[in-house]
Tab-separated table of C-alpha atoms in Angstrom:
chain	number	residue	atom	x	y	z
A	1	UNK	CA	-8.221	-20.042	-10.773
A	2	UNK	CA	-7.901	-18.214	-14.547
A	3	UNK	CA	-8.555	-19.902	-16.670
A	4	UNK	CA	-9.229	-19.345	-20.980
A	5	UNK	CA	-12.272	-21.276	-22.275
A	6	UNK	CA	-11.256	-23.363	-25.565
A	7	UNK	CA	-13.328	-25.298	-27.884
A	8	UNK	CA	-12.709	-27.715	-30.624
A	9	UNK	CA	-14.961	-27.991	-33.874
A	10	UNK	CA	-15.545	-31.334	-34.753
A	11	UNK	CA	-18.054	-33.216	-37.297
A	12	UNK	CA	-20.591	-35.331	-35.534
A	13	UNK	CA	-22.981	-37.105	-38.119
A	14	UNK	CA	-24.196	-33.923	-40.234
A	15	UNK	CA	-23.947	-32.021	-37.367
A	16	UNK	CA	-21.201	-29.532	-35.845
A	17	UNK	CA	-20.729	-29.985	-32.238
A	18	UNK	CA	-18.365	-27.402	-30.033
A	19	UNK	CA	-16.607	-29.115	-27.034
A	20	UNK	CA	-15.487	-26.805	-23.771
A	21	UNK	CA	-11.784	-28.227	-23.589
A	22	UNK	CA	-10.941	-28.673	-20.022
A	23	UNK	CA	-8.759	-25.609	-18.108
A	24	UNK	CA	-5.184	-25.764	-17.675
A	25	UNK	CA	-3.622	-27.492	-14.720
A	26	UNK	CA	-2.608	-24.986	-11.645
A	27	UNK	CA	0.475	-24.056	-11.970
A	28	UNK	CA	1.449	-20.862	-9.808
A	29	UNK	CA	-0.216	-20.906	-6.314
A	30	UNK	CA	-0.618	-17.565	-4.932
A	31	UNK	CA	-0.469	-17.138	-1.298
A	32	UNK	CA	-1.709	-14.025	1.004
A	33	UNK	CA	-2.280	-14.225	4.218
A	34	UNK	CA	-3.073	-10.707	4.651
A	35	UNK	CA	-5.648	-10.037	1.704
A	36	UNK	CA	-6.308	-6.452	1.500
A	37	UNK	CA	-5.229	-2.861	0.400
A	38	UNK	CA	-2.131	-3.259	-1.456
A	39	UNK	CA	-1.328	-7.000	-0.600
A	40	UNK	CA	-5.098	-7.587	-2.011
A	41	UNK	CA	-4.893	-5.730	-5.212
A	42	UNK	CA	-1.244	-7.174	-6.542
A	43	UNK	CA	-3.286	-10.276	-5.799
A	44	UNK	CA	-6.460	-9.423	-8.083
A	45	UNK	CA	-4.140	-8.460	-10.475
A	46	UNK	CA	-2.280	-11.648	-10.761
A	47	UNK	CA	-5.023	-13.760	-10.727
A	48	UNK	CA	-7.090	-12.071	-12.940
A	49	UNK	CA	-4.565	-11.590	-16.007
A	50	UNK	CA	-2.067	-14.047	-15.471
A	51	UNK	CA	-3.255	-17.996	-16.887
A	52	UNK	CA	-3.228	-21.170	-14.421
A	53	UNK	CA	-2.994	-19.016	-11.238
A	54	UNK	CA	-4.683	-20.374	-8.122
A	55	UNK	CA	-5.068	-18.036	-5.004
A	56	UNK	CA	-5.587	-19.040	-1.440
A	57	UNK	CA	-6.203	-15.941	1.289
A	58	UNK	CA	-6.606	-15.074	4.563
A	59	UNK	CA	-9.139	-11.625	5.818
A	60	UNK	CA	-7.175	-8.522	6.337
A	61	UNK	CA	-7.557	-8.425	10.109
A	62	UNK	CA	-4.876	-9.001	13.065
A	63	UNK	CA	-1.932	-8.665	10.990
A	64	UNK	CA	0.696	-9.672	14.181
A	65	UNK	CA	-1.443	-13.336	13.640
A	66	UNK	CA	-1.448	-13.458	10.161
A	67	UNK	CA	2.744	-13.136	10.705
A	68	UNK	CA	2.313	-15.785	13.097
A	69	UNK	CA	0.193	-18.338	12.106
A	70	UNK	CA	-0.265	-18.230	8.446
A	71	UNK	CA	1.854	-20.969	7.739
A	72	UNK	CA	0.332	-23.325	9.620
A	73	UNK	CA	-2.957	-22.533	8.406
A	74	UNK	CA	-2.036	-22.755	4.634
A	75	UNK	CA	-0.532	-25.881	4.962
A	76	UNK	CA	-3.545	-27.744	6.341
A	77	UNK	CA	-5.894	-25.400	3.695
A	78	UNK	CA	-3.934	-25.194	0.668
A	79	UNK	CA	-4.736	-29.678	-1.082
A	80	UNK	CA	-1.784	-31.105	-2.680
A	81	UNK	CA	-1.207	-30.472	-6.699
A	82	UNK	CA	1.407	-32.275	-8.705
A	83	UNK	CA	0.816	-29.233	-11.361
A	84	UNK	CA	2.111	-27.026	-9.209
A	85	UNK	CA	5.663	-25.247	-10.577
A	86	UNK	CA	5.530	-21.672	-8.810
A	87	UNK	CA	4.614	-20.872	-5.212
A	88	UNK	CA	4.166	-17.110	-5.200
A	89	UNK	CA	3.519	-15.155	-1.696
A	90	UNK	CA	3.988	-12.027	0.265
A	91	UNK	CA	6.700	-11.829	3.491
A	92	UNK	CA	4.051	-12.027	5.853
A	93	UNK	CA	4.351	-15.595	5.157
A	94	UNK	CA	6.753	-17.555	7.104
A	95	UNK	CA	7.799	-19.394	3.857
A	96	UNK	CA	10.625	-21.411	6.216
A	97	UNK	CA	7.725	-22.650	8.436
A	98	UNK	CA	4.888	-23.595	5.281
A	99	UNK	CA	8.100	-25.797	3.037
A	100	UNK	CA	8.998	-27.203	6.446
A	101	UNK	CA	5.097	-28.432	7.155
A	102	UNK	CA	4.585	-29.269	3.533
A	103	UNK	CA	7.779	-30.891	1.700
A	104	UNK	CA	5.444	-30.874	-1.744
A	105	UNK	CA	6.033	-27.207	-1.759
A	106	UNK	CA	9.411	-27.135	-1.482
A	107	UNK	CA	10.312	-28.254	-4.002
A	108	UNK	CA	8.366	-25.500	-6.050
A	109	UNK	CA	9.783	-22.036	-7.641
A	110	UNK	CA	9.281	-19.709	-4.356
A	111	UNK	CA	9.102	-16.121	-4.929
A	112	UNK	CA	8.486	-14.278	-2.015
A	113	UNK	CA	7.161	-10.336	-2.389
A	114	UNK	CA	7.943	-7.872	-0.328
A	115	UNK	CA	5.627	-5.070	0.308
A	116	UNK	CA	7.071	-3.654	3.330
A	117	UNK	CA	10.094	-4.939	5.828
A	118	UNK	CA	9.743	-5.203	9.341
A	119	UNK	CA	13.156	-4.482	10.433
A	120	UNK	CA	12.898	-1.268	9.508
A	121	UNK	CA	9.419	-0.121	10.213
A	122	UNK	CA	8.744	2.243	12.949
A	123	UNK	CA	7.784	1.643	16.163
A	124	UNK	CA	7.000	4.707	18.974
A	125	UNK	CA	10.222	2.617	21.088
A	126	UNK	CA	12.434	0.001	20.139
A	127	UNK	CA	11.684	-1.730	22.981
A	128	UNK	CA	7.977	-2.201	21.474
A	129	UNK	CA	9.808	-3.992	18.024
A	130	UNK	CA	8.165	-7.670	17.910
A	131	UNK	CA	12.267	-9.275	16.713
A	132	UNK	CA	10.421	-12.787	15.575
A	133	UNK	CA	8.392	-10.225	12.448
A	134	UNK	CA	11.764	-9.323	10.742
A	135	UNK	CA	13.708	-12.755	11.818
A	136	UNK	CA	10.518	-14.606	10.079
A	137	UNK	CA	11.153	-12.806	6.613
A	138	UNK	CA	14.959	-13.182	7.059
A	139	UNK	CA	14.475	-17.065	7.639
A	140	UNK	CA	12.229	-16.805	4.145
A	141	UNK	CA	14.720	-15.198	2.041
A	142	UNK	CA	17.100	-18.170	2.923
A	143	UNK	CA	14.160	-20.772	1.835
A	144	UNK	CA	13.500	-18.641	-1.037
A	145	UNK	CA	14.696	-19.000	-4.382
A	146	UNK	CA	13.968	-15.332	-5.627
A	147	UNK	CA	13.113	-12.111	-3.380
A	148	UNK	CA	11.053	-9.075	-4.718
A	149	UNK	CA	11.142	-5.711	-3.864
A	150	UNK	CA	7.986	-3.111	-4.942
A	151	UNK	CA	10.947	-0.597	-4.273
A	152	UNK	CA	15.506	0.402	-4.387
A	153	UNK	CA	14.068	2.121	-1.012
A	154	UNK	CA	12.770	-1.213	0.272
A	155	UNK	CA	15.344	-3.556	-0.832
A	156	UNK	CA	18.466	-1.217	0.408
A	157	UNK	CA	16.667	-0.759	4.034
A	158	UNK	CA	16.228	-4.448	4.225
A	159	UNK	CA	20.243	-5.771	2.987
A	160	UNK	CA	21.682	-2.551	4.602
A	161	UNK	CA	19.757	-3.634	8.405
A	162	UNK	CA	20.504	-6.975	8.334
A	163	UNK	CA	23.677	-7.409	9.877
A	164	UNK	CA	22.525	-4.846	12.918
A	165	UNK	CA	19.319	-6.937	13.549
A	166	UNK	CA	20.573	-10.028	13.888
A	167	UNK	CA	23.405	-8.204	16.116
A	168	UNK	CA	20.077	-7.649	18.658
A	169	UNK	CA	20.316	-11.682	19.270
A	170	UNK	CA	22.049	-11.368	22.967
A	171	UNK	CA	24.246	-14.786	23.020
A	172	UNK	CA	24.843	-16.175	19.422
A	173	UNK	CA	25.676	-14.597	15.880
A	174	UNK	CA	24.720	-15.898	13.187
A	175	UNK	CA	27.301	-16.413	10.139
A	176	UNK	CA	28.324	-13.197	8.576
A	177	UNK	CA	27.592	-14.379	4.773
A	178	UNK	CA	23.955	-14.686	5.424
A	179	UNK	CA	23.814	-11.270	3.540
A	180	UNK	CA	25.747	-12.640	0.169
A	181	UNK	CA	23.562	-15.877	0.630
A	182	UNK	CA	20.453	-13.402	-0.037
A	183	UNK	CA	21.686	-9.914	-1.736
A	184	UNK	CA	22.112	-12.228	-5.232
A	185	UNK	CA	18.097	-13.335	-5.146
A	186	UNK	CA	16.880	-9.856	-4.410
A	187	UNK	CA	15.263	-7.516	-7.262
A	188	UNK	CA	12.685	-4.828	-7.490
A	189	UNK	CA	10.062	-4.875	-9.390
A	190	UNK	CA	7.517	-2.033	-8.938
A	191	UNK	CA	4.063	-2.599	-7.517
A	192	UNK	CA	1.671	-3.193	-10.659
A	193	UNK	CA	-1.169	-0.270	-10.415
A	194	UNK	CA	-4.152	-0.908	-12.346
A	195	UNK	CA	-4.918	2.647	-13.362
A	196	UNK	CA	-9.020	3.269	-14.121
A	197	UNK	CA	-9.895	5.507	-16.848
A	198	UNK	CA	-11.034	8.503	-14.866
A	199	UNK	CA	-11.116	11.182	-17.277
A	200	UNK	CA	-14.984	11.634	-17.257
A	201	UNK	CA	-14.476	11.825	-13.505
A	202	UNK	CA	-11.986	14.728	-13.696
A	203	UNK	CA	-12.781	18.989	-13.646
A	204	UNK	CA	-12.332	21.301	-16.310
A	205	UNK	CA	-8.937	22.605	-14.677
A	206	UNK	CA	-7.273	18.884	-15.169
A	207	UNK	CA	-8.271	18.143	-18.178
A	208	UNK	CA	-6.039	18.872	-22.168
A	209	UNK	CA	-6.998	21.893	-23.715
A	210	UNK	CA	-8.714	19.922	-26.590
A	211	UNK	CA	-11.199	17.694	-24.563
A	212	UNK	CA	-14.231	19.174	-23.182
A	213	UNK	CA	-15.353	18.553	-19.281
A	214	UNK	CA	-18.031	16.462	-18.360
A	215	UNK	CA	-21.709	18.036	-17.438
A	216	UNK	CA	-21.565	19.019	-13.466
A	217	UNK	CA	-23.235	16.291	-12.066
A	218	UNK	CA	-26.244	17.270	-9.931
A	219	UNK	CA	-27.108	14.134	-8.003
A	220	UNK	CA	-26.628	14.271	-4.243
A	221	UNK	CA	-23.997	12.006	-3.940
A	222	UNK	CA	-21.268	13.629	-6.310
A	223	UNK	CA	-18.370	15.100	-4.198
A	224	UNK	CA	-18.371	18.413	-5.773
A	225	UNK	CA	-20.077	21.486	-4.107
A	226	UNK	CA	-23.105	23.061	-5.451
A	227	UNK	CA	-21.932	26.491	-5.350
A	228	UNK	CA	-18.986	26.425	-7.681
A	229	UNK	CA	-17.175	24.244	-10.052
A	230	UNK	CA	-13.988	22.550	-8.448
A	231	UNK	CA	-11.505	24.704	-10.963
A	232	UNK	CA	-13.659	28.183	-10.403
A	233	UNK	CA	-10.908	30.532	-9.028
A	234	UNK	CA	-12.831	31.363	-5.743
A	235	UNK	CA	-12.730	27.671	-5.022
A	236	UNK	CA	-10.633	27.126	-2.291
A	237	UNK	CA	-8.022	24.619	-1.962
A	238	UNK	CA	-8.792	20.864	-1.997
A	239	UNK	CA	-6.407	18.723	0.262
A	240	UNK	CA	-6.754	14.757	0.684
A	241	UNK	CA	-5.110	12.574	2.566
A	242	UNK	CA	-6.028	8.904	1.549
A	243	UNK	CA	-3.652	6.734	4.077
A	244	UNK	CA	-4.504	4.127	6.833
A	245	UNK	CA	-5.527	5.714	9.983
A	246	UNK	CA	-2.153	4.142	11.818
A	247	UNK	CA	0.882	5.765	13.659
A	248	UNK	CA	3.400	5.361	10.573
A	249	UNK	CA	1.558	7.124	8.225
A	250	UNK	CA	2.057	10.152	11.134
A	251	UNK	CA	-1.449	11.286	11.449
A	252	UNK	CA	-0.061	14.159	14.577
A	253	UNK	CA	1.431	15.734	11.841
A	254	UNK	CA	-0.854	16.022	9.408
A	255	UNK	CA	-3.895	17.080	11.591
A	256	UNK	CA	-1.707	19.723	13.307
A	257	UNK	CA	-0.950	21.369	10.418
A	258	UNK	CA	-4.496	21.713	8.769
A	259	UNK	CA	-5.006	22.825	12.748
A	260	UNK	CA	-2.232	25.611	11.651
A	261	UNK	CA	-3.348	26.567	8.194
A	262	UNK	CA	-6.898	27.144	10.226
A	263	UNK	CA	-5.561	29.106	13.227
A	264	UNK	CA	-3.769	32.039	10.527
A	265	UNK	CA	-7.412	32.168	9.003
A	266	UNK	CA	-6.340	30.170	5.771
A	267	UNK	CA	-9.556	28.775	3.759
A	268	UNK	CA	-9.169	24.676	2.273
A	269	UNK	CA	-11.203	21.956	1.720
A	270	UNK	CA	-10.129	18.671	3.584
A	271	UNK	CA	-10.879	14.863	2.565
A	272	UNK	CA	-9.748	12.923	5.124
A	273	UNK	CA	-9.827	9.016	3.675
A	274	UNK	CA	-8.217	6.067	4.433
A	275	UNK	CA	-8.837	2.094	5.970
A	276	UNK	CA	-8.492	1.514	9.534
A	277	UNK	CA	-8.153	-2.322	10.735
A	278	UNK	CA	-10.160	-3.988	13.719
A	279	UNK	CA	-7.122	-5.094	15.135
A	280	UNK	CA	-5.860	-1.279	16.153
A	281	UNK	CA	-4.039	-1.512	18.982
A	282	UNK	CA	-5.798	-1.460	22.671
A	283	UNK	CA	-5.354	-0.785	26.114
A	284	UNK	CA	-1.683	-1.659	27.753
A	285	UNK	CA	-0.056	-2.088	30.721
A	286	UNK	CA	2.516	0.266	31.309
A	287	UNK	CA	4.367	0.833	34.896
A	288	UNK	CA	4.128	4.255	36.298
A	289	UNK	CA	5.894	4.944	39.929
A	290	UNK	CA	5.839	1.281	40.460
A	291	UNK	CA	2.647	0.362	39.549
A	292	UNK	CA	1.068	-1.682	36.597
A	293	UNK	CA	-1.315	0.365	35.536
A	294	UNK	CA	-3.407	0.631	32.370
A	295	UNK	CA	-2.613	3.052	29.752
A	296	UNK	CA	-4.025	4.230	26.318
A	297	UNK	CA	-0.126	4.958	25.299
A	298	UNK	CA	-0.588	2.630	21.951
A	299	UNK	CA	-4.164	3.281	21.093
A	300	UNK	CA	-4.042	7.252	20.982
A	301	UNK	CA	-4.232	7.485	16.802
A	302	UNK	CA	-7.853	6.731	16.213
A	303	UNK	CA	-8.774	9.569	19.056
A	304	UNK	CA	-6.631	12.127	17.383
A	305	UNK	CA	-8.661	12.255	14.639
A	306	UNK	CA	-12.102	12.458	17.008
A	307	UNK	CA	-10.421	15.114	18.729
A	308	UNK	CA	-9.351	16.984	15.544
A	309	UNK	CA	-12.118	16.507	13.821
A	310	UNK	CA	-14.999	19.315	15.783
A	311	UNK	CA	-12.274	21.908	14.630
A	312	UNK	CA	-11.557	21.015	11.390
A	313	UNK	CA	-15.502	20.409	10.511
A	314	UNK	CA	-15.790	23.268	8.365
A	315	UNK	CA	-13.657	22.567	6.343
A	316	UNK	CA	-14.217	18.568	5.952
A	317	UNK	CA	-16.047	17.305	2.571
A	318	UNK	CA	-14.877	13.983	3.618
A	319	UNK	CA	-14.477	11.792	6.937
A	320	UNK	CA	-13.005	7.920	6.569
A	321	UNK	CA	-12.835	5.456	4.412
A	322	UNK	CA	-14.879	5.050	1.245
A	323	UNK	CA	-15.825	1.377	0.481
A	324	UNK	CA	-16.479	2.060	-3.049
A	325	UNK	CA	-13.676	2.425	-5.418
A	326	UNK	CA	-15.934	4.782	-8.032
A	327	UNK	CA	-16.560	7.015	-5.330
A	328	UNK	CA	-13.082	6.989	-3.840
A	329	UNK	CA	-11.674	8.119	-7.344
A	330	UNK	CA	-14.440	10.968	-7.597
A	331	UNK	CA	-12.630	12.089	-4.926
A	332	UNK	CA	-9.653	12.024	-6.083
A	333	UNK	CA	-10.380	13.910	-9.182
A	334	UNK	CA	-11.999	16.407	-7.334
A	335	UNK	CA	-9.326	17.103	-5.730
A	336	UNK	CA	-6.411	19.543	-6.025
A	337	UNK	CA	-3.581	18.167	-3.670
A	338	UNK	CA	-2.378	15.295	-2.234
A	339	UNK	CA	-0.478	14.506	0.902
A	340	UNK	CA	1.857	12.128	2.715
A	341	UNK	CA	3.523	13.049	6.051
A	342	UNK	CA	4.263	8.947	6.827
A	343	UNK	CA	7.165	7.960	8.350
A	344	UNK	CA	7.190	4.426	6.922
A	345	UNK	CA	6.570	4.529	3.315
A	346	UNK	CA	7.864	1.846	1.095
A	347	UNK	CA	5.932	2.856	-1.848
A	348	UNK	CA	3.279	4.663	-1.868
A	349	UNK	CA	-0.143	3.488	-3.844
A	350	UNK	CA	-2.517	5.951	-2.635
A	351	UNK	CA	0.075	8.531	-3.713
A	352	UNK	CA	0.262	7.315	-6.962
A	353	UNK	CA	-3.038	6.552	-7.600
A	354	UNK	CA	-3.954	10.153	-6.321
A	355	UNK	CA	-1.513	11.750	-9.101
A	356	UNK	CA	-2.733	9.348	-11.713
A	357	UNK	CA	-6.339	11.702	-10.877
A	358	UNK	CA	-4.554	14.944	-11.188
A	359	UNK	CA	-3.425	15.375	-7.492
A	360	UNK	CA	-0.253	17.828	-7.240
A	361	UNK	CA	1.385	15.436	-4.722
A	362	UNK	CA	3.893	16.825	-1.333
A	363	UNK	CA	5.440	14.419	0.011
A	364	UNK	CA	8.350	13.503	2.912
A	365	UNK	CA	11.911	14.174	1.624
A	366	UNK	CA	12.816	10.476	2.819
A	367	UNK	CA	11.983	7.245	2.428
A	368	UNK	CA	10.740	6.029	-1.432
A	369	UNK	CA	8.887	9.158	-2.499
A	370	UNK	CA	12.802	10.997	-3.799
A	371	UNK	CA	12.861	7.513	-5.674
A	372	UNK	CA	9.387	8.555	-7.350
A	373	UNK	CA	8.346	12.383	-7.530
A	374	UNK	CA	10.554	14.703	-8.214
A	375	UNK	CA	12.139	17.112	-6.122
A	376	UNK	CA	9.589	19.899	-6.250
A	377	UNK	CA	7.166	18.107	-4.344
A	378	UNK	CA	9.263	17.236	-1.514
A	379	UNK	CA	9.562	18.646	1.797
A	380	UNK	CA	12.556	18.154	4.182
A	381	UNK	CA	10.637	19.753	7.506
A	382	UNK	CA	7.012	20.154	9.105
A	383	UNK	CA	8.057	24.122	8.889
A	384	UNK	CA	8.524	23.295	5.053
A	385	UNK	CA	5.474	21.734	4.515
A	386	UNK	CA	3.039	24.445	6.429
A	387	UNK	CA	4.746	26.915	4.187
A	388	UNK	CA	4.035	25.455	1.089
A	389	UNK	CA	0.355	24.392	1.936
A	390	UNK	CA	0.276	27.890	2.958
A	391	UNK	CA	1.329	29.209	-0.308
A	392	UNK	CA	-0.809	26.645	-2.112
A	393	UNK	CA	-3.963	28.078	-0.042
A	394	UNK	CA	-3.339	31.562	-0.880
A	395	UNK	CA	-2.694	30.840	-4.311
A	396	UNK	CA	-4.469	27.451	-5.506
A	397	UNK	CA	-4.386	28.284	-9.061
A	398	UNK	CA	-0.626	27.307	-8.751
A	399	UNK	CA	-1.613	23.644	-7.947
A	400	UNK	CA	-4.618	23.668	-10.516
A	401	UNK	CA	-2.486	24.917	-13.199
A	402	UNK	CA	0.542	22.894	-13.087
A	403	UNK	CA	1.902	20.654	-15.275
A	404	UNK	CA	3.005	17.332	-13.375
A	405	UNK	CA	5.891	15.840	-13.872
A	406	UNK	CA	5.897	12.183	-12.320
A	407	UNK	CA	4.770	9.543	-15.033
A	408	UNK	CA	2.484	7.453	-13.259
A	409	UNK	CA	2.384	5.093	-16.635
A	410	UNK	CA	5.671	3.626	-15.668
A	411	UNK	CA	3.771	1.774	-12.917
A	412	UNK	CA	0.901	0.358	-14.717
A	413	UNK	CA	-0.433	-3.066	-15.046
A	414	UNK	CA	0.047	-2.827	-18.667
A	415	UNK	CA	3.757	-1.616	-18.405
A	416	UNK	CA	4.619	-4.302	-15.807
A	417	UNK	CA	2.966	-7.538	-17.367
A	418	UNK	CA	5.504	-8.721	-18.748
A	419	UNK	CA	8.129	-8.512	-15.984
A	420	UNK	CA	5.905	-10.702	-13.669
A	421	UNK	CA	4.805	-12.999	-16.240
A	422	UNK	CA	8.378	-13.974	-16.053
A	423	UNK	CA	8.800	-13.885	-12.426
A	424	UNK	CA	6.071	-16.543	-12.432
A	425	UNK	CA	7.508	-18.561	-15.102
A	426	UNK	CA	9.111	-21.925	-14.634
């Protein structure tokens, strides 16, 4: 819990004496039950900068049981608090299930926060859609008394797909004003990011005019090269991709066209970053000719990358994940493009946080990005994007010496304070 230390100055026989007063009560209880990437640092945020927060969490591993159980498991965890005014949590929450199993919190503000929406994220076949994931978060928007968005993307895809889930149920209906029960308690309200000052982190080519670049760091774990400077013009292009190693974020397409841009003999630089999850999907049974038989059909994502990666090698600087943030950002700064080729996007930190280091971002013409980047740095097709990371490779000074135009600002911390101080007011 935040808390601000206060002290009172009183007289005490000659003497001055300086009394810690006690912290405020609780009263917003943060709830996650999926506490990490995005979900973690909204969070962080929130506790760290917002007074007489309390946060319960749950590890970010075997996200189907999070959506399952978490309410059960908060209920027993989370002790009873008569301070208590806001309950604040994220829709992998069953918020119906935790108000039913503890009537004390019921009677609390409950804001639920939408990072993503299951009834419209993308599965390989329909028939593989889990219906209880979206019917959970629709059952918490009716329990809810306000429902937030992180993006006009998210919130339309959610209120426009309502009707035609609950049209999946085979023998009942449910009432047709369930949608004007919830449309008048949704809002957006942009994910918060905290953006680090990285400007000693960033080359010559991205920095004003009128400030100088840092000295070329020599030590063995900087992420530039030792043979030239990142902005030197035989440099050749830098491309990152910093997105969970998962189906939606459409890793086929990404590695097949850096497998393009290398069969026509084009030079580039590739960081390949990202988290992966222990609970990646495993073997299944599938039936083929009759037969149950065992199949990789779900688990094929993580190998793509094993099996890309032998050709791609010379042109790799980086391979996974990077636990630590400073190092993460180095490579950002370092380098000159970013990508996305997901096909579930429902806002887009790594994006963001990528342009915030000087990244010329390229991004699907779908989903949130037209809500956030202009259209210059959209592409409609996969032949649209190999020809424009084609250009880019024959001519990186283009990417090194534009001027971007997407205001990262407009999603900071700072910016955004206010607007959820008030969501998590009484």
């Amino acid at each position: 819990m935040t808390s601000r230390d206060l002290g009172t100055w009183e007289p005490n026989n000659g003497r001055a004496r300086l009394e810690e007063a006690a912290p405020p009560p609780a009263r917003v209880l943060l709830l996650e039950p999926f506490y990490g990437g995005s979900h973690k640092q909204l969070l962080d945020l929130l506790s760290a900068h917002l007074d007489s927060c309390v946060a319960f969490t749950a590890p970010a591993k075997k996200w189907h049981w999070r959506a399952r159980t978490s309410a059960l498991d908060f209920s027993q965890k989370v002790p009873p608090n008569p301070t208590y005014r806001v309950l604040f949590c994220s829709s992998v929450l069953n918020l119906c299930e935790l108000v039913a199993l503890r009537p004390d919190l019921a009677r609390l503000k409950k804001v639920v926060y939408f990072h993503e929406n299951q009834l419209v994220y993308p599965r390989r076949r329909e028939q593989d859609r889990d219906f209880q994931y979206g019917y959970n978060q629709i059952l918490s928007c009716l329990v809810a008394d306000v429902v937030v968005f992180n993006s006009a993307f998210n919130m339309d895809s959610f209120l426009s797909n309502l009707a035609p889930f609950l049209n999946k149920i085979p023998d009942w209906r449910p009432p047709q004003d369930l949608l004007a029960v919830i449309r008048p308690k949704c809002h957006v309200l942009h994910f918060p990011l905290h953006l680090a000052d990285v400007g000693r982190l960033l080359p010559r080519n991205k920095l004003p005019p009128e400030v100088p670049a840092a000295a070329t760091p020599t030590h063995a774990d900087d992420v530039t090269t030792p043979q030239t400077r990142p902005d030197s013009p035989g440099t050749p292009l830098h491309i990152v991709w910093p997105h969970r190693w998962e189906h939606d974020k459409d890793p086929e397409l990404f590695l097949s066209t850096m497998l393009k841009l290398k069969e026509e003999g084009l030079d580039f630089r590739l960081s390949v970053l990202g988290e992966t999850f222990t609970d990646v999907p495993g073997k299944h049974m599938c039936t083929h000719e009759g037969v149950r038989v065992c199949c990789m059909r779900l688990c094929h994502f993580p190998e793509v990358f094993s099996r890309c990666r032998p050709a791609l090698e010379p042109h790799v600087l980086h391979w996974g994940g990077l636990a630590c943030r400073e190092r993460y950002l180095k490579v950002l700064c370092q380098a000159d493009l970013v990508l996305s080729t997901a096909r579930h996007e429902f806002f887009g930190v790594a994006m963001l946080e990528a342009v915030h280091c000087g990244c010329y971002p390229l991004c699907p013409k779908a989903l949130v990005y037209p809500e956030i980047f202009p259209a210059e740095y959209l592409y409609a097709t996969p032949q649209q994007l190999l020809k424009k990371l084609r250009n880019f490779c024959i001519q990186p000074r283009r990417v090194r010496t534009h001027t971007l135009k997407v205001d990262t600002s407009r999603f900071s911390w700072d910016v955004l304070k206010g607007a959820y101080q008030r969501l998590l007011s009484t």
